[in-house]
Coordinates of C-alpha atoms in Angstrom, one line a residue:
M582 CA 12.4 5.7 1.9
D583 CA 10.2 4.3 4.7
S584 CA 10.6 1.9 7.6
A585 CA 11.2 -1.8 6.9
P586 CA 10.7 -4.4 9.6
L587 CA 13.2 -5.2 12.3
R588 CA 14.4 -8.8 12.0
F589 CA 17.2 -10.6 13.9
R590 CA 19.1 -12.8 11.5
A591 CA 21.2 -15.7 12.7
G592 CA 24.7 -15.8 11.5
T593 CA 25.2 -12.2 10.5
I594 CA 27.2 -10.8 13.4
G595 CA 30.8 -10.6 12.5
V596 CA 30.4 -10.7 8.7
A597 CA 30.9 -7.0 8.2
F598 CA 30.7 -3.9 10.3
S599 CA 27.6 -2.9 8.5
A600 CA 25.8 -6.0 9.8
L601 CA 26.9 -5.0 13.3
I602 CA 25.2 -1.6 12.9
V603 CA 22.0 -3.3 11.7
F604 CA 21.7 -5.4 14.9
A605 CA 22.9 -2.7 17.2
S606 CA 20.1 -0.2 16.4
P607 CA 16.4 -0.8 15.7
S608 CA 16.3 2.5 14.0
V609 CA 18.8 1.4 11.4
A610 CA 17.3 -2.1 11.1
Q611 CA 14.0 -0.5 10.1
T612 CA 15.6 1.6 7.4
T613 CA 17.3 -0.9 5.1
G614 CA 15.8 0.9 2.0
P615 CA 12.5 1.7 0.5
T616 CA 10.5 -1.2 -0.9
R617 CA 9.2 -1.6 -4.4
E618 CA 5.8 -0.3 -3.6
E619 CA 7.2 2.9 -2.1
L620 CA 9.3 3.7 -5.2
E621 CA 6.8 2.8 -8.0
L622 CA 5.2 5.9 -9.4
P623 CA 1.7 5.6 -10.9
P624 CA 2.2 4.3 -14.5
P625 CA 0.6 5.8 -17.6
Q626 CA -2.6 4.1 -18.7
T627 CA -2.7 3.4 -22.4
T628 CA -5.0 0.4 -22.6
G629 CA -8.3 -0.7 -21.0
P630 CA -11.5 -2.4 -21.8
T631 CA -13.3 0.6 -23.4
G632 CA -10.4 2.4 -24.9
G633 CA -12.4 5.6 -25.6
V634 CA -14.2 3.9 -28.5
R635 CA -17.9 4.0 -29.2
I636 CA -20.0 2.8 -32.2
D637 CA -23.4 4.5 -32.8
R638 CA -25.6 2.9 -35.4
D639 CA -28.8 4.3 -36.9
A640 CA -31.0 1.2 -36.7
N641 CA -34.4 0.3 -35.3
F642 CA -35.1 -3.3 -34.5
R643 CA -38.6 -2.8 -32.9
Q644 CA -40.5 -2.4 -36.1
N645 CA -44.3 -2.1 -36.2
C646 CA -46.3 -5.1 -37.2
P647 CA -49.1 -4.5 -39.7
F648 CA -50.7 -7.9 -38.7
D649 CA -51.2 -7.2 -35.0
N650 CA -55.0 -6.8 -35.4
S651 CA -55.4 -9.3 -38.2
E652 CA -57.8 -12.2 -37.6
L653 CA -56.0 -14.4 -40.2
T654 CA -53.9 -17.4 -39.2
T655 CA -51.1 -19.4 -40.7
A656 CA -49.3 -22.7 -40.1
L657 CA -45.6 -22.3 -40.9
Q658 CA -43.1 -25.1 -41.3
G659 CA -40.0 -23.1 -41.7
V660 CA -38.2 -19.9 -43.0
T661 CA -36.3 -19.2 -46.2
W662 CA -33.6 -16.5 -45.8
T663 CA -32.5 -14.5 -48.7
D664 CA -30.6 -11.3 -49.2
V665 CA -32.2 -8.1 -50.6
A666 CA -31.5 -9.2 -54.1
G667 CA -33.0 -12.7 -53.6
G668 CA -29.6 -14.4 -53.4
E669 CA -28.0 -16.4 -50.6
V670 CA -27.3 -14.9 -47.2
A671 CA -23.7 -14.9 -45.9
P672 CA -22.9 -18.2 -44.1
Q673 CA -21.8 -16.4 -40.9
I674 CA -25.2 -14.6 -40.7
L675 CA -27.0 -17.9 -41.4
R676 CA -25.3 -19.4 -38.3
S677 CA -26.7 -16.6 -36.2
L678 CA -30.2 -17.1 -37.6
S679 CA -30.1 -20.8 -37.0
T680 CA -31.2 -20.2 -33.5
V681 CA -34.5 -18.7 -34.6
T682 CA -37.3 -21.1 -34.1
V683 CA -40.7 -21.2 -35.9
P684 CA -43.8 -21.8 -33.8
Q685 CA -45.6 -24.9 -35.0
G686 CA -49.3 -25.4 -35.6
T687 CA -51.9 -22.8 -36.4
Q688 CA -50.7 -19.3 -35.3
P689 CA -52.0 -15.8 -35.7
L690 CA -50.7 -14.0 -38.7
S691 CA -48.7 -11.7 -36.5
V692 CA -46.4 -14.7 -35.8
V693 CA -44.4 -13.6 -38.9
C694 CA -43.5 -10.4 -37.1
D695 CA -42.5 -12.4 -34.0
I696 CA -40.1 -14.4 -36.2
R697 CA -38.7 -11.3 -37.8
D698 CA -38.1 -9.7 -34.4
A699 CA -36.5 -12.8 -33.1
A700 CA -34.2 -12.8 -36.1
N701 CA -33.2 -9.2 -35.6
A702 CA -32.5 -10.0 -31.9
A703 CA -30.3 -12.9 -32.9
L704 CA -28.3 -10.8 -35.4
R705 CA -27.9 -8.0 -32.8
R706 CA -26.8 -10.5 -30.1
D707 CA -24.0 -11.7 -32.4
G708 CA -23.0 -8.1 -33.3
W709 CA -24.3 -8.1 -36.9
I710 CA -25.3 -4.6 -38.2
A711 CA -28.2 -5.9 -40.2
T712 CA -31.9 -6.0 -40.3
V713 CA -34.5 -8.5 -41.3
Q714 CA -37.6 -7.4 -43.2
I715 CA -40.8 -9.1 -44.6
P716 CA -41.0 -8.9 -48.4
Q717 CA -44.3 -9.1 -50.3
Q718 CA -45.2 -12.8 -50.8
E719 CA -47.9 -15.3 -51.1
L720 CA -47.8 -16.9 -47.8
T721 CA -47.4 -20.7 -47.8
D722 CA -46.0 -23.0 -45.2
R723 CA -42.6 -21.4 -45.6
L724 CA -42.0 -17.8 -44.7
Q725 CA -39.8 -15.7 -46.9
L726 CA -37.6 -13.2 -45.0
Q727 CA -35.0 -10.8 -46.4
V728 CA -31.7 -10.0 -44.6
V729 CA -30.3 -6.5 -45.3
S730 CA -26.7 -6.5 -44.0
A731 CA -24.7 -3.3 -43.8
R732 CA -21.4 -2.4 -45.4
I733 CA -19.5 0.9 -45.2
S734 CA -19.5 2.5 -48.6
E735 CA -17.7 5.6 -47.5
L736 CA -15.6 6.6 -44.4
R737 CA -15.4 10.2 -43.4
I738 CA -12.9 11.4 -40.8
T739 CA -13.9 14.5 -38.8
G740 CA -12.4 16.4 -35.9
D741 CA -8.7 16.8 -35.2
P742 CA -6.6 13.7 -35.7
G743 CA -3.4 15.6 -35.0
P744 CA -0.3 14.1 -36.8
Y745 CA -2.2 10.8 -37.3
R746 CA -4.6 11.5 -40.1
D747 CA -2.8 9.2 -42.6
Q748 CA -2.2 6.5 -40.0
I749 CA -5.9 6.5 -39.0
A750 CA -6.9 6.3 -42.6
R751 CA -4.7 3.2 -43.1
Q752 CA -5.9 1.5 -40.0
M753 CA -9.5 2.2 -40.8
A754 CA -9.3 0.9 -44.3
P755 CA -10.3 -2.7 -43.2
L756 CA -13.6 -1.3 -42.0
Q757 CA -14.7 -0.9 -45.6
Q758 CA -13.8 -4.5 -46.3
L759 CA -16.2 -5.9 -43.7
S760 CA -19.1 -7.3 -45.6
P761 CA -21.3 -8.1 -43.9
L762 CA -20.5 -5.6 -41.2
N763 CA -20.1 -6.9 -37.7
E764 CA -20.0 -4.5 -34.7
R765 CA -17.4 -6.6 -32.9
D766 CA -15.0 -6.7 -35.8
A767 CA -15.4 -2.9 -36.2
E768 CA -14.7 -2.5 -32.5
R769 CA -11.5 -4.4 -32.8
I770 CA -10.3 -2.2 -35.7
L771 CA -11.2 0.9 -33.8
L772 CA -9.6 -0.3 -30.6
N773 CA -6.4 -1.1 -32.5
A774 CA -6.3 2.4 -33.9
N775 CA -7.2 3.8 -30.5
D776 CA -4.0 2.4 -29.0
I777 CA -2.5 5.6 -30.2
P778 CA -2.1 7.6 -27.0
G779 CA -4.0 10.9 -26.9
L780 CA -6.7 9.8 -29.4
S781 CA -10.4 9.0 -28.8
M782 CA -12.8 7.9 -31.5
R783 CA -16.5 7.5 -32.2
L784 CA -17.9 5.8 -35.2
S785 CA -21.4 6.7 -36.3
L786 CA -23.2 4.8 -39.0
A787 CA -26.0 6.3 -41.1
P788 CA -27.8 5.2 -44.3
A789 CA -25.9 6.2 -47.4
G790 CA -29.1 6.5 -49.5
G791 CA -27.8 4.3 -52.3
E792 CA -28.0 0.5 -52.4
P793 CA -29.8 -1.3 -49.6
G794 CA -27.4 -1.9 -46.7
E795 CA -24.9 0.8 -47.7
V796 CA -24.0 3.0 -44.8
I797 CA -21.6 6.0 -44.3
G798 CA -19.1 5.8 -41.5
N799 CA -18.6 9.1 -39.8
L800 CA -15.4 8.7 -37.7
A801 CA -15.2 11.6 -35.1
V802 CA -11.6 11.8 -33.8
E803 CA -10.4 13.9 -30.9
Y804 CA -6.7 14.4 -30.4
T805 CA -5.2 15.6 -27.1
P806 CA -1.4 16.2 -27.5
Y807 CA -0.6 16.2 -23.8
A808 CA -1.8 15.6 -20.2
V809 CA -0.7 16.6 -16.8
F810 CA -1.4 14.6 -13.7
L811 CA -1.0 16.0 -10.1
N812 CA -1.5 14.3 -6.8
A813 CA -1.1 15.2 -3.1
R814 CA -1.6 12.7 -0.3
N815 CA -0.4 11.8 3.2
Y816 CA 0.1 8.0 2.9
N817 CA 3.8 7.9 4.1
S818 CA 5.2 7.4 7.6
K819 CA 6.3 10.4 9.8
R820 CA 9.9 9.3 9.5
I821 CA 9.9 9.7 5.7
G822 CA 7.5 12.6 5.6
R823 CA 3.8 11.9 5.5
E824 CA 2.8 14.3 2.8
T825 CA 3.9 13.8 -0.8
L826 CA 3.4 15.8 -4.0
F827 CA 3.4 13.9 -7.3
G828 CA 3.3 15.2 -10.9
R829 CA 3.6 13.7 -14.3
F830 CA 3.7 15.3 -17.8
E831 CA 2.7 13.1 -20.8
Y832 CA 3.2 14.0 -24.4
Y833 CA 1.6 12.1 -27.2
G834 CA 3.0 11.8 -30.7
L835 CA 6.6 12.9 -30.4
T836 CA 7.8 10.5 -33.0
G837 CA 4.5 9.7 -34.7
L838 CA 4.9 6.0 -33.8
A839 CA 1.8 5.8 -31.6
D840 CA 4.1 6.9 -28.9
L841 CA 3.9 8.3 -25.3
T842 CA 6.7 10.2 -23.6
Y843 CA 6.5 11.1 -20.0
I844 CA 8.4 12.6 -17.1
G845 CA 7.3 12.4 -13.5
A846 CA 8.5 13.4 -10.0
Q847 CA 7.5 12.9 -6.4
T848 CA 8.7 14.6 -3.3
T849 CA 7.9 14.9 0.3
L850 CA 6.3 18.2 1.3
D851 CA 9.5 19.7 2.8
F852 CA 11.6 18.6 -0.2
E853 CA 14.2 17.0 2.0
E854 CA 13.3 13.4 3.1
Q855 CA 12.6 11.7 -0.2
Q856 CA 12.6 12.6 -3.9
I857 CA 11.8 10.3 -6.9
V858 CA 12.2 11.2 -10.6
Q859 CA 11.1 9.2 -13.6
A860 CA 11.3 9.3 -17.3
G861 CA 9.9 6.9 -19.9
H862 CA 8.9 6.4 -23.5
E863 CA 6.8 3.7 -25.2
F864 CA 5.7 3.2 -28.8
G865 CA 3.7 0.9 -31.0
V866 CA 5.2 -1.5 -33.5
G867 CA 3.4 -3.1 -36.5
P868 CA -0.2 -3.8 -37.3
D869 CA -0.7 -6.1 -34.3
N870 CA -0.1 -3.2 -31.9
V871 CA 2.9 -4.6 -30.1
R872 CA 4.1 -1.9 -27.7
I873 CA 7.7 -1.5 -26.5
G874 CA 8.5 0.8 -23.6
A875 CA 11.4 1.8 -21.4
S876 CA 11.6 3.8 -18.2
V877 CA 14.2 4.9 -15.7
T878 CA 13.5 5.8 -12.1
Y879 CA 16.0 7.4 -9.6
A880 CA 15.2 7.9 -5.9
W881 CA 17.1 9.3 -3.0
S882 CA 15.9 9.3 0.7
N883 CA 17.1 10.8 3.9
P884 CA 14.7 9.8 6.6
T885 CA 14.4 11.8 9.8
I886 CA 16.1 9.6 12.5
A887 CA 17.6 11.2 15.6
N888 CA 21.4 11.2 15.7
L889 CA 21.7 9.1 12.6
D890 CA 22.6 10.3 9.1
L891 CA 21.0 7.6 6.9
S892 CA 20.6 7.8 3.2
T893 CA 19.4 5.5 0.4
K894 CA 19.8 5.8 -3.3
T895 CA 17.9 3.6 -5.7
L896 CA 18.1 3.2 -9.5
I897 CA 15.4 1.3 -11.4
A898 CA 15.5 0.7 -15.1
N899 CA 12.8 -1.2 -17.0
L900 CA 12.4 -2.5 -20.5
E901 CA 9.1 -4.1 -21.6
A902 CA 7.2 -5.4 -24.6
S903 CA 3.5 -6.2 -24.6
Y904 CA 1.1 -7.9 -27.0
P905 CA -2.7 -7.6 -27.0
L906 CA -4.4 -11.0 -26.8
V907 CA -8.1 -10.1 -26.5
R908 CA -9.6 -6.7 -27.4
S909 CA -13.2 -5.6 -27.3
V910 CA -15.2 -2.8 -25.8
N911 CA -15.9 -4.8 -22.7
L912 CA -12.8 -7.0 -22.4
F913 CA -9.1 -6.5 -22.8
A914 CA -6.2 -8.9 -22.1
D915 CA -2.5 -8.6 -22.9
A916 CA 0.8 -10.4 -22.2
S917 CA 4.1 -8.8 -21.6
I918 CA 7.7 -9.7 -21.1
G919 CA 10.2 -7.4 -19.4
F920 CA 13.5 -6.9 -17.6
D921 CA 14.1 -4.9 -14.4
Y922 CA 17.5 -3.5 -13.4
V923 CA 17.6 -2.4 -9.8
D924 CA 20.5 -1.0 -7.7
Q925 CA 19.8 0.1 -4.2
K926 CA 22.5 1.3 -1.7
T927 CA 22.0 2.5 1.9
D928 CA 24.8 4.5 3.7
V929 CA 25.3 5.6 7.3
V930 CA 27.1 8.9 7.0
N931 CA 29.6 7.9 4.3
F932 CA 29.8 4.2 5.3
P933 CA 28.0 1.6 3.2
L934 CA 25.3 -0.2 5.3
S935 CA 23.9 -2.4 2.5
K936 CA 23.8 -2.7 -1.2
D937 CA 21.4 -4.7 -3.5
A938 CA 21.6 -5.4 -7.2
L939 CA 18.6 -7.2 -8.9
R940 CA 18.5 -8.2 -12.5
T941 CA 15.1 -9.7 -13.1
L942 CA 13.3 -11.2 -16.1
Y943 CA 9.5 -11.4 -15.9
V944 CA 6.4 -12.3 -17.8
R945 CA 3.0 -10.9 -17.0
G946 CA -0.6 -11.2 -18.1
N947 CA -3.2 -8.5 -17.5
L948 CA -7.0 -8.7 -17.8
F949 CA -9.6 -5.9 -17.7
G950 CA -13.3 -6.4 -18.2
Q951 CA -16.8 -5.0 -17.5
R952 CA -20.4 -6.0 -17.9
R953 CA -23.2 -3.7 -18.8
R954 CA -26.9 -3.5 -18.3
L955 CA -29.3 -3.1 -21.2
D956 CA -29.2 0.7 -20.8
G957 CA -25.4 0.6 -21.2
S958 CA -24.4 1.4 -17.6
V959 CA -21.7 -0.8 -16.1
F960 CA -22.8 -3.0 -13.2
L961 CA -19.6 -5.2 -12.9
S962 CA -16.0 -4.3 -13.5
Y963 CA -13.0 -6.4 -12.9
S964 CA -9.2 -6.6 -13.4
A965 CA -6.5 -9.1 -12.7
Y966 CA -2.9 -9.7 -13.3
L967 CA -0.4 -12.6 -12.8
E968 CA 3.3 -12.2 -13.0
A969 CA 6.2 -14.6 -12.8
R970 CA 9.7 -13.2 -12.0
R971 CA 13.2 -14.9 -12.1
G972 CA 16.3 -13.2 -10.9
L973 CA 19.4 -13.5 -13.2
D974 CA 23.0 -13.8 -12.2
I975 CA 24.2 -11.1 -14.6
F976 CA 25.5 -7.5 -14.6
G977 CA 26.9 -7.7 -11.0
A978 CA 23.8 -9.0 -9.3
T979 CA 23.9 -9.7 -5.6
E980 CA 25.4 -13.1 -4.8
F981 CA 26.3 -15.2 -1.8
G982 CA 29.8 -14.7 -0.4
A983 CA 32.3 -16.9 1.3
F984 CA 30.2 -17.1 4.5
G985 CA 27.0 -17.9 2.7
L986 CA 25.6 -14.5 3.2
A987 CA 24.3 -12.2 0.5
E988 CA 26.6 -9.4 -0.6
T989 CA 27.1 -7.0 -3.6
D990 CA 30.7 -5.8 -4.4
G991 CA 31.8 -6.9 -1.0
I992 CA 29.0 -4.9 0.8
S993 CA 26.4 -6.8 2.8
A994 CA 22.9 -7.0 1.2
S995 CA 19.8 -5.7 2.8
R996 CA 18.8 -9.2 3.8
P997 CA 21.7 -11.6 4.8
F998 CA 19.9 -14.6 3.2
G999 CA 18.1 -12.7 0.4
D1000 CA 18.5 -14.4 -3.0
S1001 CA 18.6 -12.2 -6.0
R1002 CA 18.0 -15.2 -8.3
A1003 CA 14.8 -16.2 -6.6
F1004 CA 11.6 -17.2 -8.5
V1005 CA 8.7 -15.0 -7.5
V1006 CA 5.0 -15.2 -8.5
R1007 CA 2.7 -12.2 -7.9
G1008 CA -0.9 -11.7 -8.6
G1009 CA -3.9 -9.6 -7.9
V1010 CA -7.6 -9.3 -8.7
D1011 CA -10.0 -6.3 -8.3
V1012 CA -13.8 -6.7 -8.6
T1013 CA -16.4 -3.9 -8.2
A1014 CA -20.1 -4.7 -8.4
S1015 CA -23.2 -2.5 -8.3
L1016 CA -25.9 -4.1 -6.2
A1017 CA -28.5 -1.5 -6.7
Q1018 CA -28.8 2.1 -7.9
F1019 CA -26.8 3.6 -5.0
F1020 CA -25.1 0.6 -3.4
G1021 CA -22.1 -1.5 -4.3
V1022 CA -19.3 -3.7 -3.1
R1023 CA -15.6 -4.0 -4.0
A1024 CA -13.1 -6.8 -3.3
R1025 CA -9.4 -6.5 -4.0
G1026 CA -6.8 -9.2 -3.4
E1027 CA -3.0 -9.3 -3.8
G1028 CA -0.5 -12.1 -3.2
Q1029 CA 3.1 -13.1 -3.6
W1030 CA 4.8 -16.5 -3.4
T1031 CA 8.4 -17.5 -3.5
D1032 CA 10.4 -20.5 -2.2
K1033 CA 13.4 -18.5 -1.1
P1034 CA 14.2 -15.4 1.1
L1035 CA 14.1 -12.2 -0.8
L1036 CA 16.0 -9.0 -0.8
N1037 CA 14.4 -5.8 0.6
Y1038 CA 13.1 -4.5 -2.8
D1039 CA 11.4 -7.7 -3.8
E1040 CA 9.5 -8.3 -0.5
F1041 CA 5.8 -7.6 -0.3
S1042 CA 5.3 -4.5 1.8
I1043 CA 2.0 -3.9 3.7
G1044 CA 0.5 -0.5 4.4
N1045 CA -1.4 2.4 2.8
L1046 CA 0.2 1.8 -0.7
T1047 CA -0.9 -1.9 -0.9
I1048 CA -3.1 -3.6 1.6
G1049 CA -3.4 -2.6 5.2
R1050 CA -4.8 0.9 5.2
G1051 CA -3.7 2.7 8.5
Y1052 CA -0.3 1.0 8.6
D1053 CA 2.7 3.0 7.4
P1054 CA 4.1 1.7 4.1
G1055 CA 6.8 -0.8 4.9
A1056 CA 5.7 -1.1 8.5
N1057 CA 6.2 -4.9 7.9
S1058 CA 7.0 -7.0 4.9
G1059 CA 7.4 -10.6 3.9
D1060 CA 8.7 -12.9 1.3
R1061 CA 5.2 -14.4 0.9
A1062 CA 1.9 -12.6 1.3
I1063 CA -1.8 -12.9 0.8
G1064 CA -4.3 -10.2 1.5
G1065 CA -7.6 -8.7 0.7
A1066 CA -9.3 -5.3 0.9
F1067 CA -13.1 -5.3 1.1
E1068 CA -15.4 -2.3 0.8
V1069 CA -19.1 -1.6 0.9
T1070 CA -20.1 1.7 -0.9
A1071 CA -23.0 4.0 -1.2
D1072 CA -23.4 6.8 -3.8
P1073 CA -25.8 9.3 -2.4
V1074 CA -25.0 11.9 -5.1
Q1075 CA -24.9 11.0 -8.8
R1076 CA -25.3 13.8 -11.2
P1077 CA -23.3 15.1 -14.2
G1078 CA -20.0 16.5 -13.1
L1079 CA -20.2 15.2 -9.5
R1080 CA -20.4 11.8 -7.8
A1081 CA -20.1 11.3 -4.1
Q1082 CA -19.3 7.9 -2.6
L1083 CA -19.3 6.8 1.0
F1084 CA -17.4 3.7 1.8
G1085 CA -16.5 1.4 4.7
F1086 CA -13.5 -1.0 4.5
Y1087 CA -11.9 -4.0 6.1
D1088 CA -8.3 -4.9 5.2
V1089 CA -6.5 -8.1 6.1
V1090 CA -3.0 -9.3 5.0
K1091 CA -0.9 -12.3 6.1
I1092 CA 2.9 -12.2 5.5
E1093 CA 5.4 -14.9 5.9
N1094 CA 9.2 -14.8 6.1
L1095 CA 11.6 -17.5 5.0
D1096 CA 14.8 -16.2 6.5
L1097 CA 16.8 -18.5 8.8
G1098 CA 16.4 -17.5 12.4
T1099 CA 13.6 -15.1 11.9
P1100 CA 11.9 -14.5 15.3
E1101 CA 8.4 -14.5 13.8
R1102 CA 7.8 -16.5 10.7
S1103 CA 4.3 -15.2 9.9
R1104 CA 2.0 -12.4 11.0
T1105 CA -1.5 -11.3 10.2
L1106 CA -2.5 -7.7 10.3
E1107 CA -6.0 -6.2 10.0
S1108 CA -7.5 -2.7 9.8
V1109 CA -10.9 -1.1 9.4
G1110 CA -12.2 2.3 8.5
G1111 CA -14.3 4.4 6.1
G1112 CA -14.4 7.6 4.2
L1113 CA -15.7 9.7 1.4
R1114 CA -14.7 9.9 -2.3
L1115 CA -15.7 12.8 -4.6
F1116 CA -15.5 12.6 -8.4
F1117 CA -15.7 15.9 -10.3
G1118 CA -16.1 14.7 -13.9
E1119 CA -12.9 13.2 -15.4
G1120 CA -10.5 15.9 -14.1
L1121 CA -10.6 15.8 -10.3
R1122 CA -10.9 13.2 -7.7
A1123 CA -10.6 13.5 -3.9
E1124 CA -10.6 11.0 -1.1
V1125 CA -10.5 11.2 2.7
A1126 CA -10.6 8.2 5.0
Y1127 CA -10.3 7.2 8.6
A1128 CA -8.2 4.1 9.2
K1129 CA -7.7 2.1 12.4
P1130 CA -5.0 -0.6 12.6
L1131 CA -6.1 -3.6 14.7
D1132 CA -2.7 -5.2 15.3
R1133 CA 0.9 -4.4 16.2
A1134 CA 2.9 -4.0 13.0
L1135 CA 5.9 -5.9 14.4
F1136 CA 6.2 -8.7 17.0
N1137 CA 8.4 -6.5 19.3
D1138 CA 6.1 -3.4 19.1
T1139 CA 4.6 -2.4 22.4
E1140 CA 1.4 -1.0 20.9
K1141 CA -0.7 -0.8 17.8
P1142 CA 0.0 2.0 15.3
P1143 CA -2.2 5.1 15.9
E1144 CA -5.3 5.8 14.0
R1145 CA -4.9 7.8 10.8
V1146 CA -6.8 10.2 8.7
L1147 CA -5.7 9.7 5.1
F1148 CA -6.3 12.0 2.2
S1149 CA -5.5 12.0 -1.5
I1150 CA -6.4 14.6 -4.2
T1151 CA -5.7 13.8 -7.9
T1152 CA -6.3 16.1 -10.9
K1153 CA -5.7 15.8 -14.6
F1154 CA -5.3 18.6 -17.2
P1155 CA -6.7 19.5 -19.6
A1156 CA -9.7 17.2 -18.6
L1157 CA -10.3 19.4 -15.5
F1158 CA -11.4 22.2 -17.8
Q1159 CA -13.5 20.1 -20.2

């Protein structure tokens, strides 16, 4: 648990003894319970724009032209497209070729090669694995060109598919039905199969040596049955214990349903002030790759406060189903619906100070994308999410009592006017752009909107875990918020197995509180700093940063928070040894 902002609320004195304690002591007022950001452990990542999929095709679209040095000329009026047997070309390929134009008037004979190359470029642009060739012909005013489109005549699975060989074979069967073969359609099939956690795939296409256009698909599969993630950082406040240790173990394929099972834990370095444990399981359903997941998180906190025995216990249960909307190598989008069950209780000694109960239904959309240069390197990556949440009055949720103040089972809530049934909209966007070989920029924004005061867990918390590097997590929070984190970066070292990145940042966040009688309705906080990130392949990442807060965290603070040196080290096994 970490510090939450001190706020004086009109009308709370005399409701309950717990409310008297809140207003009597700033120390207690700042410890109404950890916020959502402080309790959320890093989630498993099972989807993304690339998905570990790659298609390699053996094709050469820059063919030699035998007419480059010819002095002959021709005057073409159009092109007739045929397949390799002289028949009709597939309509979808003809649509791609309709963009190819024929130069009018007398042209050098090499113009036929220019038209061929333009046709190949059009097919490649639309993802067709096909090539255009010039057959022998008596040249008239119409050029005859043949289109050789690929189809997979045989699919070979190599590598270790683990327990998924039969499932992969079933999911890959549609590949052999793609005729003509389109790279984007093949990517979708591969990405659907690649939703299986622990699998990565690469499809290589090579000529089969039989009929023109027949290719062999060599599917290289790599199965990793488990992964371990470890992290150490010092993002927390001194009261809760700055340094934390986090670990998560993931196992893939426990039931064979494209599933992921994980357990995780986080603790402060002294193992006394805060502990969080989590367990979860998710699996795939049906050919459309609907995923269903459930998780349970339990946290208990005992912050270091002189002469005060304060403790908070939090239970978070989540059930979610997601459906992929768009899937390609460079773009992924999904939609999900879920339910959160949250209980949070704070005690002073053995006396209940506050108790919250949230039962929330939500819908969420996620977007991940990237843009690549001609050499395949990524120059732009972006992600975004939008979430709408509605609290439900079920299963003992916090409600308003006889005095119009929020309570749960007769115990005062963390916020006297907090509404457990509030409608909340959250969103965020993250964009990273490479401006040159070594320089780049990043912009990240987050926001939250509601029309009612919220309980402690639902408020937007500023600080090192969200926006506002240099401020302690939960140093201030609000019902509404809008903020941005902006970086300029330079990568002086870029080589296999090591990348070093220097960065400077500016963070700004504005929060707004809707509570009756709040002494400060809105506040803007800024911070600046810079640091160094080190990436050692896929298995190890380290970051150290200097952060300087530019504002007082609370209206009644006498000074700005001190400058901080922040560090974070993250490693992943077995990737660290690969």
